[in-house]
Amino acid sequence: MFSSSKLKSIDFYRKIPRDLTEASLSGAGISIIAALWMVFLFGMELNNYLSVSTMTSVVVDRSRDGEYLRIDFNLSFPALTCEFASVDVSDVLGTHRFNLTKTVRKFPINSHLQRIGQEVHPGPVPNINSHGDAQVEEDIPYEQLGEGAVDLNQNTFDLYASRFPVLVVNFHAPWCAWSNRLKPSWERSAQILAERYNPESDGRILLAKVDCTQNQALCRKHHIQGYPSIRIFRRGHDLREEHGHHDHESYYGERDTDSLVAFMTGLVPPPVVDGRYAIEDKSGGTDPTNSTIKRPAPRSGGCRIEGFVKVKKVPGELMISAHSGSHSFDAAKMNMTHRVGLFSFGNKHSLRSMKGVNHLFPELDSDVDRLTGEFFVSDHENITHDHYLQVVKTEVISLRRRKDSEALDRYDYTAHSNQLQSTSVPVVKFHYELSPMQVLVRETRRSFSHFITNLCAIIGGVFTVAGIVDAMFHNAIRMVKKMELGKQF
């Protein structure tokens, strides 16, 4: 049996001597300081408990957000017309998609990158099956083919454009294979139309041609970049001067004689009435194929390409180029100078979704679109621009969102650009490669048990330290008083 004295020996809360319970001014001062210090530490600990800390780690990318990645872009080309501008995508798995149009928009721009017109036709340049007559008649050798089309130059072009109600011009280049295949049927069509509508007595339509190697300024004025380009000019109808730009149309139909004559005949206006031509475009009508045969010609020499594409999450490239299956391009005169208005990876999140993690963006480095706002200038023509992008995914799991499964993700990338001169038609390429690792940013908060533990430690620690200080101070005063009494005696 344990005696009462032995039980008393394990008492944690023993009685304090009476002299230590006496109140004093020094004890009151220490108590006030201790209380204020406890309140301060309590506030610091409470703030620490309520605040959210960020933990960043690098892990293997095992996200299940689909096998496709979205790329948004906004690119401005001051020297590439929208007529032939093409967005192509390819990857290492063998996927090749040319001239994407469903999610891509094109707008004409001037040399200052300012938009000057409506959206350009969304469809690609139509494929032409017949690039000329199947064979030249034996009784008319190609070398002796009559010059039915009028040869125009810088000095005579405006004169003929203002004289004839309809002027159809073939802008060609002698070195172009497509131009050479078109030449026989173009000359025959010109002869046939000249016989039907004599330029001297009738004069309602005229077929002409312009050699762009000899009239570079004239072809540049009408934004000719592909050969051959067939343009339709109508006096008083669609030839309008607006800020120095002409409105007219381009022909993309078949190039054999029968197709050309049939289309040109549809352009011929009615005869003169009261000294005036009643000009009407009969080629439009209700023919649903007309939108592919004839379209508005480019109003400017520049183009802004914007939109998005979805690509597989494997190394690949997005390419901007001049593309057509029935036109030739002079590589020495193509300039791919461009400005990147936007180039980003990943899905776009709503403002509501982003609101909960906006406070994290300064820590994540908000400059994620490295190429945005950059201007890449070709020192001379025939320069290909290569951009190499290393893409890393960043996933943010915020405590302010309802579920971890709703975590936001975004893609950062590093960019290295290079210029290369080659003999082929220049392009702009964005090579991208996704990292197998991802950055995981997770918000964490201290547990309530940790908060209570620290709170008890603060109260007990301050109270104990204050008691020791008070005891030492009290003992010091007692010793001073004893020394003073000893001196008196």
XYZ file of C-alpha atoms in Angstrom:
489
model
C 0.000 0.000 0.000
C 1.207 3.466 -0.857
C 1.249 5.930 1.950
C -0.237 9.406 1.560
C 3.224 10.950 1.671
C 4.331 8.908 -1.299
C 1.219 9.928 -3.236
C 1.913 13.562 -2.438
C 5.379 13.228 -3.928
C 3.946 12.845 -7.448
C 1.801 15.993 -7.206
C 2.420 18.154 -10.330
C 0.583 21.149 -8.858
C 2.219 21.706 -5.493
C 1.237 24.620 -3.294
C 3.169 27.813 -3.861
C 4.817 29.335 -0.784
C 2.853 32.214 0.639
C 5.627 34.719 0.049
C 5.524 33.958 -3.662
C 1.832 34.793 -3.854
C 2.303 38.329 -2.646
C 1.470 40.969 -5.262
C 4.140 43.473 -6.285
C 4.607 46.271 -8.773
C 7.436 44.410 -10.493
C 5.271 41.306 -10.825
C 2.444 43.371 -12.269
C 4.753 44.897 -14.866
C 6.119 41.504 -15.892
C 2.565 40.104 -16.050
C 1.430 42.903 -18.358
C 4.436 42.389 -20.634
C 3.837 38.620 -20.647
C 0.151 39.066 -21.478
C 0.917 41.449 -24.338
C 3.587 39.082 -25.632
C 1.159 36.150 -25.519
C -1.453 38.164 -27.424
C 1.129 39.095 -30.070
C 2.337 35.518 -30.480
C -1.260 34.288 -30.580
C -2.039 36.710 -33.414
C 1.057 35.598 -35.346
C 0.168 31.942 -34.913
C -3.476 32.543 -35.884
C -2.397 34.378 -39.034
C 0.016 31.567 -39.855
C -2.782 29.037 -39.393
C -5.226 30.936 -41.604
C -2.680 31.612 -44.356
C -2.050 29.209 -47.226
C 1.439 28.111 -48.221
C 2.523 26.862 -51.633
C 4.433 23.669 -52.222
C 6.065 23.117 -55.610
C 7.303 19.772 -56.859
C 8.356 18.169 -60.127
C 6.630 14.884 -60.920
C 6.111 12.619 -63.908
C 3.236 13.890 -66.050
C 0.474 11.354 -65.556
C -2.399 13.721 -66.137
C -5.499 12.410 -67.872
C -6.624 15.541 -69.668
C -6.849 13.918 -73.074
C -4.386 13.125 -75.814
C -4.757 16.445 -77.602
C -3.250 19.816 -76.784
C -4.660 23.150 -77.904
C -2.405 25.809 -79.445
C -3.720 29.385 -79.688
C -1.948 31.846 -81.966
C -2.190 35.325 -83.445
C 0.450 36.016 -86.089
C 0.829 39.063 -88.338
C 2.690 38.889 -91.673
C 3.125 42.296 -93.351
C 4.409 40.740 -96.620
C 2.299 37.555 -96.999
C -1.165 37.830 -98.548
C -4.113 35.946 -97.096
C -4.808 34.517 -100.564
C -2.199 31.773 -100.171
C -1.406 31.850 -96.445
C -1.717 28.330 -95.076
C -1.582 26.824 -91.571
C -0.165 23.292 -91.572
C 0.374 20.858 -88.690
C 2.488 17.687 -88.539
C 4.004 15.444 -85.854
C 6.397 12.542 -85.393
C 3.562 9.995 -85.587
C 3.040 10.810 -89.243
C 0.062 13.115 -88.911
C -0.065 15.800 -91.620
C -2.857 18.350 -91.892
C -2.588 21.056 -94.529
C -4.312 24.398 -94.839
C -6.488 24.285 -91.718
C -9.499 26.584 -92.036
C -12.233 25.544 -89.579
C -10.588 27.141 -86.535
C -8.353 29.652 -88.347
C -9.294 33.183 -89.404
C -7.445 35.541 -91.756
C -7.651 39.320 -91.951
C -5.878 41.680 -94.401
C -3.442 44.108 -92.800
C -1.232 46.911 -94.052
C 2.492 47.399 -93.561
C 1.800 48.867 -90.095
C 0.005 45.656 -89.054
C -3.334 47.448 -88.939
C -6.426 45.575 -90.088
C -7.939 47.148 -93.212
C -10.753 44.843 -94.257
C -13.171 42.074 -93.469
C -12.244 38.467 -92.848
C -10.828 36.737 -95.903
C -12.604 33.676 -97.327
C -12.134 30.796 -94.884
C -11.682 28.048 -97.463
C -8.405 26.969 -99.065
C -7.423 27.700 -102.650
C -9.446 25.193 -104.740
C -7.631 22.361 -106.448
C -7.653 22.707 -110.222
C -7.975 19.544 -112.296
C -7.365 21.105 -115.688
C -4.374 23.453 -115.827
C -4.724 24.005 -119.573
C -5.878 22.342 -122.768
C -5.134 18.637 -122.983
C -3.285 19.108 -126.270
C -2.566 21.842 -128.760
C -4.245 21.498 -132.141
C -1.851 20.259 -134.786
C -2.712 23.043 -137.216
C -1.725 25.696 -134.638
C 1.768 24.899 -133.261
C 2.470 26.232 -129.803
C 5.317 28.404 -131.068
C 3.062 30.016 -133.665
C 0.070 30.473 -131.408
C -1.558 33.828 -132.044
C -1.246 36.525 -129.407
C -4.895 36.884 -128.510
C -4.327 38.415 -125.070
C -3.103 42.006 -124.891
C 0.269 42.404 -123.218
C 0.006 45.114 -120.555
C 2.677 46.941 -118.582
C 2.996 49.652 -115.969
C 2.158 52.403 -118.460
C -0.821 50.808 -120.212
C -2.570 48.903 -117.425
C -4.664 51.751 -115.988
C -5.583 52.923 -119.505
C -7.088 49.551 -120.454
C -8.675 49.060 -117.013
C -10.588 52.326 -117.406
C -11.487 51.714 -121.046
C -13.078 48.254 -120.890
C -16.056 47.401 -118.634
C -14.509 44.002 -117.874
C -10.770 43.398 -117.976
C -9.473 39.939 -117.098
C -5.708 39.829 -116.555
C -3.376 36.855 -116.310
C -0.422 37.787 -114.089
C 2.224 35.224 -115.020
C 5.919 34.441 -114.923
C 7.829 32.801 -117.820
C 9.706 30.454 -115.472
C 6.473 29.128 -113.905
C 5.326 25.712 -115.159
C 1.677 26.472 -114.343
C 1.866 29.722 -116.323
C 3.281 27.905 -119.344
C 0.514 25.296 -119.196
C -2.112 28.051 -119.031
C -0.677 30.104 -121.907
C -2.183 28.166 -124.880
C -5.710 28.051 -123.456
C -5.476 31.687 -122.346
C -4.473 32.836 -125.834
C -7.225 30.754 -127.448
C -9.813 32.093 -125.019
C -8.693 35.623 -125.788
C -9.037 34.996 -129.531
C -12.498 33.458 -129.153
C -13.782 36.316 -126.984
C -12.201 38.881 -129.332
C -14.140 37.361 -132.223
C -17.406 37.393 -130.246
C -16.920 40.790 -128.624
C -14.615 42.773 -130.849
C -12.516 45.118 -128.699
C -12.883 47.917 -131.267
C -16.594 47.716 -132.115
C -18.021 46.015 -129.023
C -15.413 46.424 -126.283
C -17.333 44.876 -123.398
C -14.577 42.492 -122.304
C -10.878 42.086 -122.885
C -8.391 39.396 -121.867
C -4.880 40.603 -121.108
C -1.650 39.410 -119.532
C 1.155 40.881 -117.448
C 4.678 39.476 -117.206
C 5.544 39.920 -113.534
C 9.275 39.460 -114.168
C 9.185 42.593 -116.322
C 6.565 44.539 -114.324
C 7.431 43.876 -110.711
C 6.014 47.159 -109.409
C 2.661 46.565 -111.120
C 2.375 43.028 -109.765
C 3.389 44.196 -106.311
C 0.679 46.884 -106.460
C -1.964 44.202 -107.017
C -0.411 41.887 -104.387
C 0.524 39.108 -106.785
C 2.487 36.393 -104.996
C 1.430 33.211 -106.835
C 1.710 32.529 -110.558
C -0.456 32.490 -112.544
C -2.990 34.776 -110.846
C -6.113 35.655 -112.824
C -7.744 38.922 -111.734
C -11.087 40.409 -112.820
C -11.401 44.204 -113.014
C -14.730 45.941 -113.642
C -14.829 49.591 -114.521
C -17.280 51.485 -112.354
C -18.473 48.369 -110.522
C -15.909 46.838 -108.212
C -12.845 48.916 -109.015
C -12.903 51.315 -106.085
C -10.178 53.370 -104.489
C -10.265 53.085 -100.698
C -7.066 54.167 -98.982
C -5.092 53.195 -102.060
C -6.572 49.688 -102.413
C -8.469 48.197 -105.363
C -11.404 45.854 -104.891
C -11.562 43.150 -107.531
C -11.785 39.375 -107.791
C -9.618 36.334 -108.404
C -10.510 33.388 -110.625
C -9.731 29.885 -109.294
C -11.640 27.734 -111.806
C -10.460 25.276 -114.435
C -7.922 26.598 -116.919
C -8.874 24.847 -120.163
C -10.263 26.876 -123.037
C -13.880 25.728 -122.706
C -14.008 26.524 -118.969
C -12.353 29.902 -119.418
C -14.609 30.942 -122.303
C -17.735 29.827 -120.462
C -16.779 31.775 -117.349
C -15.673 34.904 -119.238
C -18.875 34.919 -121.244
C -20.798 35.064 -117.993
C -18.886 38.209 -117.078
C -19.844 40.110 -120.259
C -22.259 42.951 -119.415
C -25.378 43.685 -121.521
C -24.981 45.928 -124.590
C -24.727 49.685 -124.319
C -27.952 51.422 -123.301
C -28.104 55.225 -123.724
C -24.351 55.374 -123.989
C -23.808 53.463 -120.723
C -23.033 49.851 -119.904
C -25.541 48.150 -117.619
C -22.893 46.178 -115.799
C -24.034 43.123 -113.917
C -22.150 40.067 -112.702
C -23.910 37.133 -114.329
C -21.319 34.677 -113.136
C -22.606 34.860 -109.587
C -26.257 33.912 -109.866
C -27.307 31.052 -107.689
C -24.489 28.736 -108.690
C -23.239 27.202 -105.407
C -19.819 26.502 -106.938
C -19.214 30.164 -107.722
C -17.687 30.782 -104.280
C -14.872 28.392 -105.156
C -14.402 29.614 -108.747
C -14.287 33.329 -107.962
C -13.376 35.148 -104.773
C -12.369 38.671 -103.757
C -8.744 39.370 -104.561
C -6.425 40.334 -101.678
C -6.787 43.970 -100.706
C -3.361 44.190 -99.139
C 0.011 42.524 -99.120
C -0.206 41.489 -95.468
C -2.243 39.046 -93.437
C -3.104 38.408 -89.797
C -3.703 34.749 -88.996
C -5.420 33.905 -85.731
C -7.222 30.972 -84.207
C -6.306 27.644 -82.663
C -5.448 24.075 -83.567
C -5.517 20.847 -81.579
C -2.476 18.607 -81.854
C -1.415 15.326 -80.344
C 0.824 15.448 -77.292
C 3.918 14.380 -79.180
C 6.732 16.397 -80.774
C 5.525 18.207 -83.866
C 5.439 21.519 -85.672
C 3.007 24.214 -86.727
C 3.964 25.854 -90.008
C 2.810 29.024 -91.771
C 3.538 29.060 -95.479
C 2.300 30.079 -98.913
C 0.518 27.007 -100.231
C -1.305 26.159 -103.444
C -1.485 23.121 -105.693
C -1.908 25.216 -108.826
C 0.364 28.239 -108.330
C 4.104 28.818 -108.249
C 5.909 31.129 -105.824
C 9.121 33.042 -106.341
C 11.207 32.043 -103.319
C 13.566 34.967 -103.859
C 10.717 37.449 -103.344
C 8.885 35.868 -100.400
C 9.355 37.707 -97.123
C 8.210 35.949 -93.950
C 8.733 38.800 -91.501
C 6.177 38.346 -88.726
C 5.014 39.534 -85.337
C 3.744 37.120 -82.698
C 0.677 38.633 -81.050
C -0.074 35.412 -79.163
C 1.294 31.905 -79.031
C 0.195 29.748 -76.105
C -0.543 26.144 -75.211
C -3.407 24.627 -73.270
C -7.113 25.204 -72.855
C -8.445 28.632 -72.021
C -10.026 28.915 -68.576
C -12.871 31.217 -67.658
C -12.314 34.241 -65.431
C -14.385 32.579 -62.733
C -12.147 29.527 -62.774
C -9.003 31.641 -62.674
C -10.190 33.833 -59.823
C -9.287 31.293 -57.151
C -5.654 30.950 -58.205
C -4.807 34.432 -59.447
C -2.849 35.060 -56.257
C -0.478 32.243 -57.222
C 0.501 33.595 -60.633
C 3.231 35.974 -59.391
C 4.924 32.984 -57.784
C 4.530 30.932 -60.950
C 6.046 33.623 -63.192
C 3.237 35.272 -65.121
C 5.306 35.615 -68.329
C 4.407 32.212 -69.745
C 4.013 33.142 -73.426
C 7.643 33.778 -74.285
C 7.049 34.711 -77.927
C 4.078 37.022 -77.398
C 4.885 40.540 -78.566
C 8.106 39.535 -80.336
C 8.876 40.793 -83.867
C 10.984 38.666 -86.211
C 12.345 40.504 -89.239
C 13.835 38.927 -92.348
C 16.937 40.898 -93.294
C 16.211 39.929 -96.890
C 13.883 37.637 -98.802
C 13.996 33.835 -98.792
C 14.558 33.550 -95.038
C 12.896 30.731 -93.101
C 12.197 31.345 -89.405
C 12.441 28.398 -87.008
C 11.151 28.626 -83.437
C 12.019 25.765 -81.079
C 9.720 25.477 -78.065
C 10.220 23.258 -75.008
C 6.825 22.946 -73.305
C 6.326 22.091 -69.626
C 2.966 21.578 -67.982
C 2.174 23.305 -64.672
C -0.773 22.068 -62.625
C -2.204 24.192 -59.826
C -4.291 22.599 -57.059
C -5.886 25.342 -54.989
C -7.696 24.962 -51.668
C -10.156 27.592 -52.835
C -11.559 25.228 -55.437
C -14.116 22.599 -54.568
C -12.298 19.507 -55.744
C -8.742 18.576 -56.529
C -10.010 17.134 -59.787
C -10.840 20.704 -60.846
C -7.208 21.711 -60.699
C -6.166 24.287 -63.266
C -3.356 23.575 -65.664
C -1.308 25.707 -67.970
C 1.718 25.251 -70.176
C 4.931 27.241 -69.959
C 7.610 27.065 -72.604
C 11.082 28.232 -73.448
C 11.706 29.526 -76.955
C 14.797 29.679 -79.153
C 14.545 31.224 -82.624
C 16.751 30.909 -85.654
C 16.873 32.162 -89.255
C 17.875 29.970 -92.179
C 18.338 30.866 -95.819
C 17.407 28.209 -98.377
C 16.484 27.886 -102.026
C 12.943 26.660 -101.298
C 9.941 28.865 -100.549
C 10.487 30.337 -97.050
C 8.167 29.414 -94.183
C 7.714 30.031 -90.462
C 7.928 26.923 -88.276
C 7.082 26.460 -84.616
C 8.695 23.221 -83.456
C 7.274 22.096 -80.112
C 8.211 19.284 -77.767
C 6.417 18.435 -74.525
C 8.404 17.525 -71.435
C 7.516 14.174 -69.777
C 7.709 15.950 -66.398
C 5.263 18.436 -64.976
C 5.412 21.071 -62.251
C 2.831 20.496 -59.516
C 1.887 23.515 -57.413
C -0.252 22.615 -54.414
C -1.669 24.921 -51.763
C -1.384 23.589 -48.195
C -2.701 24.786 -44.836
C -1.514 23.930 -41.292
C -3.708 21.507 -39.382
C -5.850 22.585 -36.415
C -4.002 20.189 -34.103
C -0.743 21.883 -34.995
C -2.332 25.246 -34.271
C -3.590 24.124 -30.811
C -0.218 22.596 -29.966
C 1.634 25.792 -30.824
C -0.959 27.844 -28.939
C -0.449 25.809 -25.768
C 3.285 26.082 -26.200
C 3.012 29.862 -26.494
C 0.834 30.268 -23.393
C 2.782 27.814 -21.249
C 6.162 29.004 -22.444
C 5.494 32.696 -21.906
C 3.844 32.046 -18.534
C 6.776 29.942 -17.377
C 9.422 32.336 -18.589
C 7.574 35.274 -17.058
C 7.354 33.365 -13.734
C 11.071 32.636 -13.736
C 11.875 36.257 -14.523
C 9.542 37.432 -11.775
C 11.071 35.008 -9.281
C 14.596 36.087 -10.154
C 13.607 39.729 -9.910
C 11.878 39.105 -6.537
C 14.892 37.241 -5.176
C 17.183 39.976 -6.310
C 15.122 42.566 -4.443
C 15.153 40.433 -1.281
C 18.921 40.087 -1.439
C 19.325 43.829 -1.875
C 17.108 44.470 1.133
C 19.080 41.996 3.294
C 22.337 43.661 2.341
C 20.945 47.047 3.294
C 19.754 45.719 6.694
C 23.183 44.187 7.312
C 24.900 47.504 6.746
C 22.578 49.231 9.229
C 23.559 46.830 11.976
